[in-house]
Coordinates of C-alpha atoms and ligand atoms in Angstrom, one line a residue:
M1357 CA -62.5 -32.7 -151.4
Q1358 CA -64.6 -31.9 -148.5
H1359 CA -62.6 -31.8 -145.2
R1360 CA -64.1 -32.6 -141.9
I1361 CA -66.3 -30.2 -140.0
R1362 CA -64.1 -30.7 -137.0
R1363 CA -60.3 -30.1 -137.4
P1364 CA -58.5 -33.2 -136.2
I1365 CA -56.0 -33.1 -133.5
V1366 CA -53.1 -35.4 -132.7
A1367 CA -51.5 -34.8 -129.4
G1368 CA -48.3 -36.7 -128.3
N1369 CA -48.2 -37.3 -124.6
W1370 CA -44.6 -38.2 -123.8
K1371 CA -45.4 -38.9 -120.1
M1372 CA -42.1 -39.2 -118.2
N1373 CA -40.0 -40.2 -121.1
G1374 CA -37.6 -38.6 -123.6
N1375 CA -34.5 -36.5 -123.3
A1376 CA -33.0 -33.3 -124.9
A1377 CA -31.8 -35.3 -127.8
L1378 CA -35.4 -36.5 -128.6
V1379 CA -36.6 -32.9 -128.3
G1380 CA -34.4 -31.9 -131.1
E1381 CA -35.0 -35.0 -133.1
M1382 CA -38.9 -34.6 -132.9
Q1383 CA -38.8 -30.9 -133.6
Q1384 CA -36.7 -31.5 -136.7
A1385 CA -38.8 -34.5 -137.9
L1386 CA -42.1 -32.6 -137.5
E1387 CA -40.9 -29.5 -139.1
S1388 CA -40.0 -31.4 -142.3
Q1389 CA -43.7 -31.9 -142.7
Q1390 CA -46.8 -29.9 -143.7
F1391 CA -49.9 -30.4 -141.5
E1392 CA -52.6 -28.5 -143.2
N1393 CA -55.6 -30.2 -141.9
V1394 CA -54.4 -31.4 -138.5
S1395 CA -53.5 -29.6 -135.3
V1396 CA -50.3 -31.4 -134.0
V1397 CA -49.6 -31.1 -130.4
V1398 CA -46.5 -32.2 -128.5
C1399 CA -46.7 -32.6 -124.7
P1400 CA -43.1 -33.3 -123.5
P1401 CA -42.1 -33.3 -119.8
L1402 CA -42.1 -29.8 -118.3
T1403 CA -38.4 -29.2 -118.4
Y1404 CA -38.4 -29.4 -122.2
L1405 CA -41.4 -27.0 -122.7
G1406 CA -39.1 -24.0 -122.7
T1407 CA -36.8 -25.4 -125.3
M1408 CA -39.4 -26.4 -127.9
Q1409 CA -41.0 -23.8 -130.1
S1410 CA -42.5 -24.3 -133.6
D1411 CA -44.8 -23.0 -136.2
T1412 CA -45.5 -26.5 -137.3
F1413 CA -46.9 -27.9 -134.0
S1414 CA -48.4 -26.6 -130.7
L1415 CA -47.1 -27.2 -127.2
G1416 CA -49.0 -29.0 -124.6
A1417 CA -48.4 -29.5 -120.9
Q1418 CA -49.2 -32.9 -119.2
N1419 CA -50.4 -31.2 -116.1
T1420 CA -51.0 -27.8 -114.3
S1421 CA -51.8 -26.5 -111.0
D1422 CA -55.2 -24.9 -110.6
K1423 CA -53.7 -22.2 -108.3
A1424 CA -52.2 -18.9 -109.6
S1425 CA -49.1 -18.8 -107.4
G1426 CA -48.0 -19.4 -103.8
A1427 CA -46.5 -22.0 -101.5
Y1428 CA -47.2 -25.1 -103.7
T1429 CA -43.8 -26.9 -103.8
G1430 CA -43.4 -28.8 -107.0
E1431 CA -46.3 -27.2 -108.8
T1432 CA -46.4 -25.2 -112.1
S1433 CA -49.0 -22.5 -112.7
L1434 CA -50.7 -21.7 -116.0
S1435 CA -49.2 -18.4 -116.4
M1436 CA -45.7 -20.1 -116.2
L1437 CA -46.9 -22.5 -118.8
Q1438 CA -48.2 -19.7 -121.0
E1439 CA -44.7 -18.1 -120.8
C1440 CA -43.4 -21.3 -122.6
A1441 CA -46.1 -20.8 -125.3
V1442 CA -48.1 -23.8 -124.1
E1443 CA -51.6 -23.9 -125.7
Y1444 CA -52.9 -27.2 -124.6
V1445 CA -53.0 -28.8 -121.1
I1446 CA -53.8 -32.6 -120.6
V1447 CA -56.1 -32.7 -117.4
G1448 CA -57.4 -35.8 -115.7
H1449 CA -55.1 -38.4 -117.4
S1450 CA -55.9 -41.8 -115.9
E1451 CA -52.3 -42.0 -114.6
R1452 CA -52.8 -38.6 -112.7
R1453 CA -56.1 -40.0 -111.3
E1454 CA -54.7 -43.3 -110.3
Y1455 CA -51.1 -42.4 -109.1
Y1456 CA -51.7 -38.9 -107.9
A1457 CA -55.2 -39.1 -106.5
E1458 CA -56.8 -36.7 -108.8
N1459 CA -60.4 -37.2 -108.2
D1460 CA -63.3 -35.7 -110.4
Q1461 CA -63.3 -32.5 -108.2
V1462 CA -59.5 -31.9 -108.7
V1463 CA -59.9 -32.5 -112.4
A1464 CA -62.9 -30.1 -112.7
A1465 CA -61.0 -27.3 -110.9
K1466 CA -58.0 -27.9 -113.3
V1467 CA -60.2 -27.8 -116.3
A1468 CA -61.8 -24.6 -115.1
A1469 CA -58.5 -23.0 -114.4
V1470 CA -57.1 -23.9 -117.8
L1471 CA -60.1 -22.4 -119.5
E1472 CA -59.9 -19.3 -117.4
A1473 CA -56.3 -18.9 -118.6
G1474 CA -57.5 -19.1 -122.1
L1475 CA -55.8 -22.4 -122.9
T1476 CA -57.4 -25.6 -124.2
P1477 CA -57.9 -28.4 -121.8
I1478 CA -57.6 -31.9 -123.2
F1479 CA -59.9 -33.5 -120.6
C1480 CA -59.5 -37.2 -120.3
I1481 CA -62.0 -39.8 -119.4
G1482 CA -62.1 -43.5 -119.6
E1483 CA -63.2 -46.7 -118.0
S1484 CA -61.4 -49.6 -116.5
E1485 CA -61.8 -53.1 -117.7
Q1486 CA -63.9 -54.0 -114.6
V1487 CA -66.3 -51.1 -115.3
R1488 CA -66.8 -52.2 -118.8
D1489 CA -67.2 -55.8 -117.9
A1490 CA -69.8 -54.8 -115.3
G1491 CA -71.8 -53.1 -118.0
K1492 CA -71.3 -49.7 -116.3
L1493 CA -69.4 -48.1 -119.2
F1494 CA -71.8 -45.3 -120.2
E1495 CA -72.9 -44.4 -116.7
F1496 CA -69.2 -44.2 -115.7
L1497 CA -68.2 -42.0 -118.6
A1498 CA -71.3 -39.8 -117.9
S1499 CA -70.3 -39.3 -114.2
Q1500 CA -66.8 -38.3 -115.3
I1501 CA -68.2 -35.7 -117.8
D1502 CA -70.8 -34.5 -115.5
A1503 CA -68.3 -33.8 -112.6
V1504 CA -66.7 -31.2 -114.8
L1505 CA -69.9 -30.1 -116.6
N1506 CA -71.6 -29.3 -113.2
I1507 CA -68.6 -26.9 -112.3
I1508 CA -67.9 -25.2 -115.5
G1509 CA -71.3 -25.3 -117.2
I1510 CA -72.1 -26.3 -120.9
N1511 CA -71.0 -23.1 -122.5
A1512 CA -67.5 -23.6 -121.3
F1513 CA -67.5 -27.0 -123.1
A1514 CA -67.1 -25.0 -126.4
N1515 CA -63.4 -24.7 -125.7
V1516 CA -62.7 -28.2 -124.2
V1517 CA -61.3 -31.1 -126.1
I1518 CA -62.2 -34.5 -124.7
A1519 CA -59.9 -37.4 -124.9
Y1520 CA -61.6 -40.8 -124.5
E1521 CA -58.9 -43.2 -123.2
P1522 CA -60.1 -46.6 -122.1
I1523 CA -57.6 -47.5 -119.3
W1524 CA -57.3 -51.2 -120.5
A1525 CA -56.0 -49.7 -123.8
I1526 CA -53.3 -47.5 -122.4
G1527 CA -49.8 -48.7 -123.0
T1528 CA -51.1 -52.4 -123.3
G1529 CA -51.0 -52.7 -127.0
K1530 CA -54.6 -53.6 -126.7
T1531 CA -56.6 -51.0 -128.8
A1532 CA -60.3 -50.4 -128.7
T1533 CA -61.6 -51.6 -132.1
P1534 CA -62.8 -48.6 -134.4
E1535 CA -66.3 -49.7 -133.8
Q1536 CA -65.9 -49.6 -129.9
A1537 CA -64.2 -46.1 -130.2
Q1538 CA -67.0 -45.0 -132.4
E1539 CA -69.7 -46.2 -130.2
V1540 CA -68.2 -44.4 -127.2
H1541 CA -67.4 -41.2 -129.1
A1542 CA -71.1 -41.0 -130.3
F1543 CA -72.4 -41.5 -126.8
I1544 CA -70.1 -38.8 -125.5
R1545 CA -71.2 -36.4 -128.1
Q1546 CA -75.0 -37.2 -127.5
H1547 CA -74.4 -36.7 -123.8
I1548 CA -73.1 -33.2 -124.4
A1549 CA -75.8 -32.6 -127.1
K1550 CA -78.5 -33.0 -124.4
Q1551 CA -77.3 -29.8 -123.1
N1552 CA -76.3 -28.1 -126.3
G1553 CA -76.4 -29.6 -129.8
E1554 CA -74.1 -27.0 -131.4
I1555 CA -71.4 -27.3 -128.9
A1556 CA -71.5 -31.1 -129.1
E1557 CA -71.3 -31.0 -132.9
K1558 CA -68.2 -28.8 -132.8
M1559 CA -66.4 -30.5 -129.9
Q1560 CA -63.3 -32.5 -130.9
I1561 CA -63.2 -35.9 -129.2
L1562 CA -59.9 -37.7 -129.3
Y1563 CA -59.3 -41.4 -128.9
G1564 CA -56.2 -42.7 -126.8
G1565 CA -54.8 -46.0 -126.0
S1566 CA -52.3 -47.8 -128.0
V1567 CA -52.7 -45.7 -131.1
N1568 CA -49.9 -46.4 -133.5
G1569 CA -48.9 -46.0 -137.2
G1570 CA -50.7 -49.0 -138.1
N1571 CA -54.1 -48.5 -136.5
A1572 CA -54.4 -44.7 -136.6
Q1573 CA -56.1 -44.5 -140.0
S1574 CA -58.9 -47.0 -139.2
I1575 CA -59.6 -45.4 -135.8
F1576 CA -59.5 -41.8 -136.9
S1577 CA -61.7 -42.5 -140.0
Q1578 CA -64.6 -43.1 -137.6
P1579 CA -67.1 -40.2 -137.8
D1580 CA -67.1 -39.2 -134.2
V1581 CA -63.2 -39.7 -133.7
D1582 CA -61.4 -36.4 -134.3
G1583 CA -57.9 -37.6 -133.8
G1584 CA -55.9 -39.1 -131.0
L1585 CA -54.0 -38.7 -127.8
V1586 CA -50.8 -40.8 -128.4
G1587 CA -48.5 -42.1 -125.7
G1588 CA -45.8 -44.6 -126.6
A1589 CA -45.9 -44.1 -130.4
S1590 CA -45.4 -40.2 -129.8
L1591 CA -41.8 -40.9 -128.8
K1592 CA -40.8 -42.3 -132.2
P1593 CA -40.6 -39.4 -134.7
N1594 CA -41.5 -41.6 -137.8
D1595 CA -44.5 -43.3 -136.0
F1596 CA -45.8 -40.1 -134.8
I1597 CA -45.5 -38.4 -138.1
T1598 CA -47.3 -41.5 -139.6
I1599 CA -50.2 -40.9 -137.0
C1600 CA -50.3 -37.1 -137.7
L1601 CA -50.5 -37.6 -141.5
A1602 CA -53.4 -40.2 -141.0
A1603 CA -55.3 -37.5 -139.4
N1604 CA -54.0 -34.8 -141.9
E1605 CA -55.4 -36.9 -144.8
L1606 CA -58.9 -37.6 -143.1
R1607 CA -61.9 -36.5 -145.5
Ligands
PGA1 P1 -50.5 -45.2 -125.3 O1 -50.9 -43.9 -124.2 O2 -50.6 -44.6 -126.6 O3 -49.0 -45.5 -125.0 O4 -51.3 -46.3 -124.9 C1 -51.9 -43.2 -124.4 C2 -52.1 -42.2 -123.4 O5 -51.9 -42.6 -122.0 O6 -52.3 -41.0 -123.5

């Protein structure tokens, strides 16, 4: 059977959750599986990155500094993440934007730094309920994308993964419907295609926001949805595996 032109990705964002026991459990559970048609990424808290290592899945960081080194107390550089075999970095998650004042400029600098280091940014965008209700959804998402596009240029987007995460769906159990996700993903792809059609066609766009074992298949089967960024359900090995397998089995 024909597989998708874009390889799906399922990334588990543990946020500030989990412990050493979960690290071992998750690693063992994932290694009992074969993921031939999906790239599985685990993004545990920083302190566990050095203790997780696998041929079955990749490691992602939840954040990074855009600076190389120096007097930046509490920060972690990309070269340090690389020493832990990190391949992906989540940038611009709505929680970073909201609680740590990361604005579009900060996000753009981090995306640029991740690319410069040769890693893959998972660049997050997404609207609040108020923005959606005000009919400003597409305008808002375009401005979040353009803030990064204007700094790194379209060619660099060939190495960027976008995660569309409507804020109203994060951790709320309220998922975008498959149709709502598809509508936005198609918009994002078209927005990139205005600059470069080939890059847009190849770009992986993940959906995030209350993805679970029960809804993953219907969301991921939308043509412009290339997998997911999963929070809560990525802490439960069985649920996370169900989600990864839903992406693995896409045709
Ligand atoms: P959730 O989180 O799956 O718990 O809604 C998604 C995310 O914030 O990445």
